[in-house]
Tab-separated table of C-alpha atoms in Angstrom:
chain	number	residue	atom	x	y	z
G	22	MET	CA	-16.834	24.658	-15.187
G	23	ASN	CA	-19.668	22.733	-16.756
G	24	THR	CA	-22.107	25.658	-16.483
G	25	GLU	CA	-24.933	23.918	-18.330
G	26	ARG	CA	-24.833	20.973	-15.935
G	27	ALA	CA	-24.447	23.311	-12.961
G	28	GLN	CA	-27.634	25.093	-13.985
G	29	GLU	CA	-29.489	21.776	-14.275
G	30	VAL	CA	-28.284	20.527	-10.876
G	31	LEU	CA	-29.058	23.800	-9.080
G	32	ASP	CA	-32.534	23.863	-10.628
G	33	LYS	CA	-33.130	20.247	-9.636
G	34	LYS	CA	-32.033	20.884	-6.052
G	35	ASP	CA	-33.776	24.305	-5.943
G	36	VAL	CA	-30.576	26.026	-4.787
G	37	ASP	CA	-30.287	29.776	-5.408
G	38	VAL	CA	-26.649	30.337	-4.411
G	39	LEU	CA	-23.717	27.909	-4.435
G	40	ILE	CA	-20.499	28.711	-2.551
G	41	ALA	CA	-17.167	26.949	-3.146
G	42	THR	CA	-14.663	26.667	-0.285
G	43	THR	CA	-12.202	23.845	-1.064
G	44	PRO	CA	-9.217	24.650	-3.324
G	45	GLU	CA	-10.465	22.208	-5.960
G	46	ASN	CA	-13.992	23.608	-6.079
G	47	VAL	CA	-12.723	27.198	-6.004
G	48	TYR	CA	-10.535	26.546	-9.042
G	49	TYR	CA	-13.231	24.503	-10.788
G	50	SER	CA	-15.897	27.178	-10.430
G	51	SER	CA	-13.746	30.219	-11.222
G	52	GLY	CA	-10.339	29.279	-12.653
G	53	LEU	CA	-8.833	31.185	-9.710
G	54	PHE	CA	-5.663	29.847	-8.066
G	55	SER	CA	-4.833	31.012	-4.528
G	56	LEU	CA	-1.444	29.814	-3.287
G	57	SER	CA	-2.301	30.449	0.364
G	58	HIS	CA	-5.517	28.474	-0.016
G	59	TRP	CA	-3.676	25.411	-1.306
G	60	LEU	CA	-0.727	25.572	1.109
G	61	LEU	CA	-1.818	27.215	4.365
G	62	ARG	CA	-4.424	25.303	6.344
G	63	GLY	CA	-7.226	27.547	7.533
G	64	THR	CA	-6.961	30.110	4.721
G	65	GLN	CA	-10.410	30.893	3.342
G	66	VAL	CA	-11.392	31.599	-0.246
G	67	PHE	CA	-15.056	31.698	-1.246
G	68	ILE	CA	-16.491	31.623	-4.755
G	69	ILE	CA	-20.138	32.707	-4.821
G	70	LEU	CA	-22.312	31.590	-7.738
G	71	THR	CA	-25.987	32.273	-8.375
G	72	ARG	CA	-28.028	29.954	-10.523
G	73	ASP	CA	-29.216	32.958	-12.556
G	74	ASP	CA	-25.868	33.685	-14.203
G	75	LEU	CA	-23.100	31.572	-12.501
G	76	GLU	CA	-20.744	34.554	-12.716
G	77	PRO	CA	-18.189	34.055	-9.911
G	78	VAL	CA	-17.795	36.538	-7.064
G	79	VAL	CA	-14.702	35.900	-4.956
G	80	VAL	CA	-13.730	36.554	-1.345
G	81	MET	CA	-9.972	36.007	-1.025
G	82	PRO	CA	-6.946	37.057	1.074
G	83	ARG	CA	-5.309	40.343	0.142
G	84	SER	CA	-1.956	38.514	0.024
G	85	ASP	CA	-3.057	36.555	-3.043
G	86	VAL	CA	-4.646	39.253	-5.203
G	87	ASP	CA	-1.485	39.288	-7.343
G	88	LEU	CA	-2.480	35.819	-8.563
G	89	PHE	CA	-5.927	37.090	-9.536
G	90	ALA	CA	-4.302	39.924	-11.497
G	91	ASP	CA	-1.532	37.833	-13.059
G	92	LEU	CA	-3.288	34.581	-14.010
G	93	PRO	CA	-6.350	34.000	-16.208
G	94	SER	CA	-9.657	33.181	-14.500
G	95	ARG	CA	-13.412	33.682	-14.914
G	96	VAL	CA	-13.466	36.380	-12.211
G	97	LYS	CA	-13.942	40.067	-13.047
G	98	LYS	CA	-12.102	42.714	-11.002
G	99	GLU	CA	-15.334	44.284	-9.781
G	100	ASN	CA	-16.310	40.907	-8.298
G	101	VAL	CA	-13.201	40.573	-6.089
G	102	ARG	CA	-13.564	41.153	-2.348
G	103	ALA	CA	-10.294	40.992	-0.403
G	104	TYR	CA	-9.723	40.588	3.321
G	105	GLY	CA	-6.793	40.742	5.702
G	106	ARG	CA	-3.620	42.825	5.946
G	107	PHE	CA	-0.910	42.727	3.289
G	108	PHE	CA	1.069	45.613	1.838
G	109	PHE	CA	2.044	46.455	-1.735
G	110	SER	CA	4.191	49.520	-2.442
G	111	CYS	CA	4.535	51.698	-5.532
G	112	ASN	CA	7.548	53.931	-6.123
G	113	GLU	CA	6.285	57.465	-5.498
G	114	ASP	CA	8.823	58.898	-7.946
G	115	GLU	CA	7.295	56.941	-10.819
G	116	SER	CA	3.907	57.496	-12.380
G	117	LYS	CA	1.247	54.817	-11.815
G	118	SER	CA	0.730	54.940	-15.575
G	119	GLU	CA	4.055	53.135	-15.953
G	120	LEU	CA	2.717	50.080	-14.142
G	121	THR	CA	1.355	47.117	-16.067
G	122	ASP	CA	-2.394	46.507	-16.096
G	123	ALA	CA	-1.927	43.605	-13.669
G	124	GLU	CA	0.105	45.778	-11.276
G	125	LYS	CA	-2.570	48.482	-11.383
G	126	GLU	CA	-5.265	45.911	-10.576
G	127	ILE	CA	-3.318	44.787	-7.497
G	128	LEU	CA	-3.279	48.353	-6.160
G	129	ASP	CA	-6.919	48.977	-7.088
G	130	ILE	CA	-8.342	46.066	-5.097
G	131	ILE	CA	-9.245	47.368	-1.643
G	132	SER	CA	-8.956	45.062	1.336
G	133	GLU	CA	-11.002	45.206	4.519
G	134	PRO	CA	-9.440	44.207	7.866
G	135	LYS	CA	-12.332	41.875	8.670
G	136	ASP	CA	-12.546	38.109	8.865
G	137	PRO	CA	-13.598	36.300	5.666
G	138	ILE	CA	-17.020	35.238	6.963
G	139	LYS	CA	-17.980	38.867	7.624
G	140	ILE	CA	-16.831	39.808	4.125
G	141	LEU	CA	-18.830	36.858	2.738
G	142	LEU	CA	-21.971	37.951	4.605
G	143	ASN	CA	-21.540	41.563	3.478
G	144	THR	CA	-21.077	40.436	-0.122
G	145	LEU	CA	-24.197	38.260	-0.031
G	146	LYS	CA	-26.241	41.226	1.223
G	147	GLU	CA	-24.644	43.667	-1.236
G	148	LYS	CA	-25.435	41.355	-4.160
G	149	ASN	CA	-28.926	40.533	-2.822
G	150	MET	CA	-27.936	36.882	-2.510
G	151	ASP	CA	-28.864	36.418	1.160
G	152	LYS	CA	-32.302	34.926	0.521
G	153	GLY	CA	-33.679	31.613	-0.686
G	154	THR	CA	-31.433	28.564	-0.366
G	155	ILE	CA	-27.647	28.845	-0.115
G	156	ALA	CA	-25.548	25.690	-0.479
G	157	ILE	CA	-21.991	26.026	0.852
G	158	ASP	CA	-19.219	23.510	0.290
G	159	GLU	CA	-18.864	22.387	3.905
G	160	ARG	CA	-15.523	20.609	3.482
G	161	ASN	CA	-13.329	23.668	4.111
G	162	ILE	CA	-15.181	25.671	6.772
G	163	THR	CA	-15.435	25.179	10.511
G	164	PRO	CA	-18.734	24.451	12.305
G	165	LYS	CA	-18.462	27.951	13.817
G	166	MET	CA	-18.264	29.506	10.350
G	167	PHE	CA	-21.248	27.441	9.205
G	168	SER	CA	-23.241	28.669	12.226
G	169	SER	CA	-22.194	32.289	11.599
G	170	LEU	CA	-23.447	32.024	8.047
G	171	LYS	CA	-26.787	30.628	9.235
G	172	GLU	CA	-27.185	33.369	11.825
G	173	GLY	CA	-26.140	36.168	9.492
G	174	THR	CA	-28.586	35.635	6.618
G	175	ASN	CA	-32.286	35.147	6.000
G	176	ALA	CA	-31.523	32.213	3.724
G	177	GLU	CA	-31.766	28.490	4.334
G	178	ILE	CA	-28.163	27.226	4.555
G	179	VAL	CA	-27.471	23.673	3.340
G	180	GLU	CA	-24.349	21.613	2.663
G	181	GLY	CA	-23.029	21.937	-0.879
G	182	TYR	CA	-20.037	19.644	-1.372
G	183	SER	CA	-22.168	16.858	-2.851
G	184	ILE	CA	-23.683	19.381	-5.284
G	185	PHE	CA	-20.232	20.247	-6.585
G	186	GLN	CA	-19.497	16.527	-6.906
G	187	GLU	CA	-22.642	15.973	-8.948
G	188	ILE	CA	-21.782	18.866	-11.255
G	189	ARG	CA	-18.165	17.751	-11.678
G	190	MET	CA	-19.054	14.150	-12.582
G	191	VAL	CA	-19.664	15.102	-16.225
G	192	LYS	CA	-16.660	16.748	-17.859
G	193	THR	CA	-16.456	19.560	-20.380
G	194	GLN	CA	-14.396	19.147	-23.551
G	195	GLU	CA	-11.663	21.327	-22.027
G	196	GLU	CA	-11.532	19.083	-18.958
G	197	ILE	CA	-11.327	15.964	-21.129
G	198	LYS	CA	-8.501	17.553	-23.111
G	199	ARG	CA	-6.535	18.249	-19.933
G	200	LEU	CA	-7.179	14.755	-18.591
G	201	LYS	CA	-5.994	13.167	-21.834
G	202	THR	CA	-2.777	15.175	-21.668
G	203	SER	CA	-2.270	14.230	-18.016
G	204	PHE	CA	-2.609	10.525	-18.840
G	205	GLU	CA	-0.417	10.855	-21.918
G	206	ILE	CA	2.382	12.343	-19.791
G	207	THR	CA	2.075	9.547	-17.213
G	208	GLU	CA	1.975	6.822	-19.855
G	209	LYS	CA	5.082	8.167	-21.577
G	210	ALA	CA	6.905	8.438	-18.251
G	211	ILE	CA	6.221	4.793	-17.325
G	212	PHE	CA	7.739	3.378	-20.485
G	213	LYS	CA	10.504	5.962	-20.753
G	214	CYS	CA	11.731	5.260	-17.218
G	215	LEU	CA	11.630	1.512	-17.913
G	216	GLU	CA	14.458	2.106	-20.403
G	217	LYS	CA	16.654	2.642	-17.320
G	218	ALA	CA	15.248	-0.354	-15.451
G	219	LYS	CA	17.589	-3.289	-15.004
G	220	GLU	CA	18.518	-5.873	-12.396
G	221	GLY	CA	19.982	-4.051	-9.390
G	222	ILE	CA	18.165	-0.736	-9.795
G	223	SER	CA	16.355	0.411	-6.649
G	224	GLU	CA	12.731	1.440	-6.307
G	225	LYS	CA	13.885	4.960	-5.383
G	226	GLU	CA	16.122	5.265	-8.434
G	227	LEU	CA	13.320	4.180	-10.762
G	228	ALA	CA	10.849	6.507	-9.037
G	229	GLN	CA	13.220	9.459	-9.349
G	230	GLU	CA	13.598	8.784	-13.061
G	231	PHE	CA	9.824	8.511	-13.441
G	232	GLU	CA	9.233	11.849	-11.707
G	233	ARG	CA	12.035	13.538	-13.665
G	234	ILE	CA	10.336	12.523	-16.907
G	235	ILE	CA	6.941	13.713	-15.651
G	236	HIS	CA	8.473	17.148	-15.108
G	237	GLU	CA	10.197	16.993	-18.498
G	238	TYR	CA	6.846	16.458	-20.244
G	239	GLY	CA	5.135	19.303	-18.367
G	240	GLY	CA	3.350	17.477	-15.544
G	241	THR	CA	3.613	17.584	-11.760
G	242	PRO	CA	4.204	14.211	-10.040
G	243	VAL	CA	1.524	13.467	-7.464
G	244	LEU	CA	1.239	9.673	-7.325
G	245	THR	CA	4.382	7.548	-7.431
G	246	VAL	CA	3.557	4.097	-6.102
G	247	ILE	CA	6.306	1.837	-7.459
G	248	GLY	CA	7.128	-1.477	-5.776
G	249	PHE	CA	9.260	-4.513	-6.672
G	250	GLY	CA	8.537	-8.177	-5.979
G	251	ARG	CA	6.660	-8.887	-2.751
G	252	ARG	CA	6.663	-5.148	-1.922
G	253	SER	CA	4.365	-4.632	-4.906
G	254	ALA	CA	1.607	-6.171	-2.744
G	255	LEU	CA	1.632	-3.078	-0.522
G	256	PRO	CA	-1.157	-0.989	-2.107
G	257	ASN	CA	0.453	2.371	-1.232
G	258	VAL	CA	4.091	1.268	-1.333
G	259	GLN	CA	6.586	4.118	-1.164
G	260	PRO	CA	9.781	3.617	-3.171
G	261	SER	CA	12.655	2.324	-1.024
G	262	THR	CA	16.250	1.174	-1.465
G	263	LYS	CA	14.964	-2.310	-2.382
G	264	LYS	CA	16.818	-3.491	-5.501
G	265	LEU	CA	15.246	-5.315	-8.437
G	266	ARG	CA	16.045	-9.021	-8.817
G	267	LYS	CA	15.500	-11.501	-11.630
G	268	GLY	CA	11.952	-12.845	-11.751
G	269	GLU	CA	10.474	-9.937	-9.774
G	270	VAL	CA	7.676	-7.732	-11.034
G	271	ILE	CA	7.479	-3.945	-10.938
G	272	ARG	CA	4.051	-2.524	-10.145
G	273	PHE	CA	3.357	1.023	-11.272
G	274	ASP	CA	0.303	2.747	-9.777
G	275	VAL	CA	1.179	6.263	-10.812
G	276	GLY	CA	-0.103	9.594	-11.978
G	277	CYS	CA	0.562	13.271	-12.383
G	278	ARG	CA	-1.320	16.557	-12.487
G	279	TYR	CA	-1.550	18.719	-15.597
G	280	LYS	CA	-3.279	22.117	-15.400
G	281	TRP	CA	-4.827	20.867	-12.130
G	282	TYR	CA	-6.250	17.657	-13.661
G	283	TYR	CA	-5.070	14.254	-12.464
G	284	SER	CA	-4.086	10.966	-14.026
G	285	ASP	CA	-4.006	7.577	-12.297
G	286	MET	CA	-3.057	4.385	-14.119
G	287	SER	CA	-1.281	1.089	-13.579
G	288	ARG	CA	1.071	-1.082	-15.599
G	289	ILE	CA	3.265	-4.069	-14.738
G	290	ALA	CA	6.823	-4.909	-15.805
G	291	SER	CA	9.019	-7.848	-14.876
G	292	CYS	CA	12.751	-8.482	-14.721
G	293	GLY	CA	12.861	-11.478	-17.023
G	294	GLU	CA	9.908	-13.845	-16.958
G	295	PRO	CA	7.469	-13.458	-14.055
G	296	PRO	CA	6.415	-16.545	-12.055
G	297	GLN	CA	3.657	-18.563	-13.734
G	298	LYS	CA	1.355	-17.902	-10.787
G	299	TYR	CA	1.798	-14.182	-11.355
G	300	GLN	CA	1.055	-14.482	-15.066
G	301	ASP	CA	-2.104	-16.479	-14.307
G	302	TYR	CA	-3.325	-13.945	-11.764
G	303	TYR	CA	-2.451	-11.066	-14.051
G	304	ASP	CA	-4.455	-12.628	-16.885
G	305	ALA	CA	-7.416	-12.887	-14.496
G	306	VAL	CA	-7.204	-9.218	-13.534
G	307	VAL	CA	-6.851	-8.082	-17.145
G	308	LYS	CA	-9.838	-10.210	-18.131
G	309	GLY	CA	-11.850	-8.623	-15.300
G	310	GLU	CA	-11.011	-5.158	-16.557
G	311	GLU	CA	-11.763	-6.056	-20.178
G	312	GLU	CA	-15.184	-7.522	-19.353
G	313	ALA	CA	-16.030	-4.463	-17.249
G	314	LEU	CA	-15.030	-2.177	-20.118
G	315	LYS	CA	-17.343	-4.051	-22.483
G	316	GLU	CA	-20.301	-3.092	-20.274
G	317	ILE	CA	-19.556	0.626	-20.097
G	318	LYS	CA	-21.940	3.036	-21.788
G	319	SER	CA	-24.288	5.828	-20.828
G	320	GLY	CA	-27.228	4.544	-18.779
G	321	VAL	CA	-25.463	1.615	-17.079
G	322	THR	CA	-25.113	1.651	-13.291
G	323	ALA	CA	-21.779	1.751	-11.467
G	324	SER	CA	-22.789	-1.381	-9.564
G	325	HIS	CA	-23.197	-3.330	-12.806
G	326	ILE	CA	-19.636	-2.481	-13.868
G	327	PHE	CA	-18.375	-3.395	-10.393
G	328	GLU	CA	-20.182	-6.726	-10.317
G	329	THR	CA	-18.969	-7.625	-13.814
G	330	ALA	CA	-15.330	-7.014	-12.910
G	331	VAL	CA	-15.479	-8.908	-9.607
G	332	LYS	CA	-17.393	-11.871	-11.057
G	333	THR	CA	-14.945	-12.204	-13.956
G	334	VAL	CA	-11.816	-12.111	-11.784
G	335	ARG	CA	-13.340	-14.701	-9.417
G	336	GLU	CA	-13.634	-17.174	-12.282
G	337	ARG	CA	-9.831	-17.524	-12.081
G	338	ILE	CA	-9.119	-16.239	-8.537
G	339	PRO	CA	-12.064	-17.607	-6.505
G	340	HIS	CA	-11.057	-15.828	-3.285
G	341	PHE	CA	-10.828	-12.384	-4.953
G	342	GLU	CA	-12.308	-9.545	-2.876
G	343	ARG	CA	-12.615	-5.868	-3.764
G	344	HIS	CA	-14.520	-2.839	-2.415
G	345	HIS	CA	-14.440	-0.911	-5.726
G	346	THR	CA	-13.193	-1.477	-9.259
G	347	GLY	CA	-12.719	2.092	-10.387
G	348	HIS	CA	-13.531	5.724	-9.856
G	349	GLY	CA	-14.112	9.008	-11.574
G	350	ILE	CA	-11.155	11.342	-12.034
G	351	GLY	CA	-10.783	15.040	-12.709
G	352	ILE	CA	-9.725	17.988	-10.604
G	353	GLU	CA	-9.529	15.485	-7.742
G	354	LEU	CA	-7.835	12.110	-7.998
G	355	TYR	CA	-11.078	10.446	-6.937
G	356	ASP	CA	-14.014	12.250	-8.476
G	357	PRO	CA	-17.406	10.554	-8.330
G	358	PRO	CA	-18.717	8.116	-9.250
G	359	LEU	CA	-17.047	5.292	-7.363
G	360	ILE	CA	-17.409	2.056	-9.329
G	361	ALA	CA	-18.792	0.042	-6.455
G	362	GLU	CA	-22.077	-1.209	-5.052
G	363	ASN	CA	-23.996	1.972	-5.765
G	364	GLU	CA	-26.703	2.840	-8.267
G	365	THR	CA	-25.098	5.917	-9.828
G	366	VAL	CA	-25.982	5.884	-13.527
G	367	LEU	CA	-23.109	6.485	-15.941
G	368	GLU	CA	-23.498	9.546	-18.152
G	369	GLU	CA	-21.832	10.612	-21.347
G	370	ASN	CA	-18.507	12.437	-20.805
G	371	MET	CA	-17.837	11.014	-17.381
G	372	VAL	CA	-14.134	10.122	-17.172
G	373	LEU	CA	-13.432	6.894	-15.279
G	374	CYS	CA	-10.470	4.809	-14.180
G	375	ILE	CA	-11.241	1.085	-14.299
G	376	GLU	CA	-9.194	-1.308	-12.140
G	377	PRO	CA	-9.739	-4.656	-10.379
G	378	PRO	CA	-6.416	-4.991	-8.464
G	379	TYR	CA	-5.360	-7.941	-6.329
G	380	TYR	CA	-2.823	-7.699	-3.478
G	381	GLU	CA	-1.375	-10.890	-1.937
G	382	LEU	CA	0.974	-10.204	0.951
G	383	GLY	CA	4.159	-12.248	0.728
G	384	PHE	CA	3.700	-12.658	-3.016
G	385	ALA	CA	2.946	-9.591	-5.145
G	386	GLY	CA	0.458	-6.960	-6.249
G	387	VAL	CA	-1.410	-7.573	-9.508
G	388	GLN	CA	-2.906	-4.546	-11.195
G	389	VAL	CA	-3.911	-2.933	-14.453
G	390	GLU	CA	-5.730	0.404	-14.583
G	391	ASP	CA	-6.997	2.299	-17.603
G	392	ALA	CA	-8.894	5.536	-18.183
G	393	ILE	CA	-11.925	6.000	-20.414
G	394	VAL	CA	-14.508	8.593	-21.426
G	395	VAL	CA	-18.085	7.303	-21.211
G	396	LYS	CA	-20.025	7.600	-24.477
G	397	LYS	CA	-23.645	6.960	-25.420
G	398	ASN	CA	-22.981	3.466	-26.776
G	399	GLY	CA	-19.608	2.615	-25.254
G	400	TYR	CA	-16.464	4.478	-24.346
G	401	ASP	CA	-13.332	6.148	-25.706
G	402	LEU	CA	-10.078	4.770	-24.335
G	403	ILE	CA	-7.684	7.427	-23.009
G	404	THR	CA	-4.775	5.171	-22.061
G	405	LYS	CA	-3.275	3.661	-25.194
G	406	SER	CA	-0.359	1.431	-24.115
G	407	SER	CA	-0.335	-2.357	-24.155
G	408	ARG	CA	-1.662	-4.165	-21.086
G	409	GLU	CA	0.885	-6.951	-21.555
G	410	ILE	CA	3.533	-7.400	-18.856
G	411	HIS	CA	6.566	-5.445	-20.068
G	412	ARG	CA	9.647	-7.690	-19.927
G	413	ILE	CA	13.050	-6.259	-18.990
G	414	TRP	CA	15.989	-8.354	-20.171
């Protein structure tokens, strides 16, 4: 977590307590992974932070306390509050001293058979956090829970998801390191799987090879949009049994997750030479991205980058339309800012994906997407591979 930025944002918004509820914000603010939270809809985990010290206090299901004990996080044992019913046993014939430290912690954490909101309210009172202004990430609680929180404290309760977004926009060096690795894995997988690409291969076969390589390099596949020929014009195309033919393009819009941080990039290949129309359109899209990249630096608005990309592509594709030409990326695939008609000012150490794609139904999808780190007077490029169309012969 970018604690320095969090302190600045909480001071600016005059928020005393910030509570995470979504899996992404829980992990971001504490380093805590709860399997039930990610997989079972309705499971509640709360991370409570005060602007005084930002030391996380967690309310989590008893069933997942083994993950707290077994995996590294920023949470101290004395700051864990568990709820719900789940049973761990210890062999009575063996001394507890023979258990590992993690196993002892699991047994030491006491759970209360109350609902998570009651535990949250009790914890706020116990820690003297139930005054002032409390911002709660509203994206993973029900309206009833929000009302219960308002009724159960003396604090002003406000929505907090946008506060987390503002904090997360600027990355720490550890986050940038993870993002670079995530993109490196994806980039390697694109060009490694293309070694198997040939006329007659299906979209599914190529996608399976891509995902196998992602796993081989230590990532988790999360975005595998791979389409051939006219199917490449479907923005979210899912790999099918469609086979590659001579003259068709392959559009990769792909990514993985590494230590919970995403990658999202695009490259184009072709089976032999692509049609001249495709090459012309591709050159226009690449030029749009390149001109947008030239404008990136701390202090520039997102709308300026957007307008530069769109204007440049329209010089060669006059009918080009686009609602955004990029986005932030991090612990979510789309972190703010969106590179669109908004006045968000770029800041140093934002990580952005820049893309001005064009989709023409009945023809093809034309796309290039690269990742960068915003710097004071420019940017550092994360994606390193050539933007040329990769020919398969």
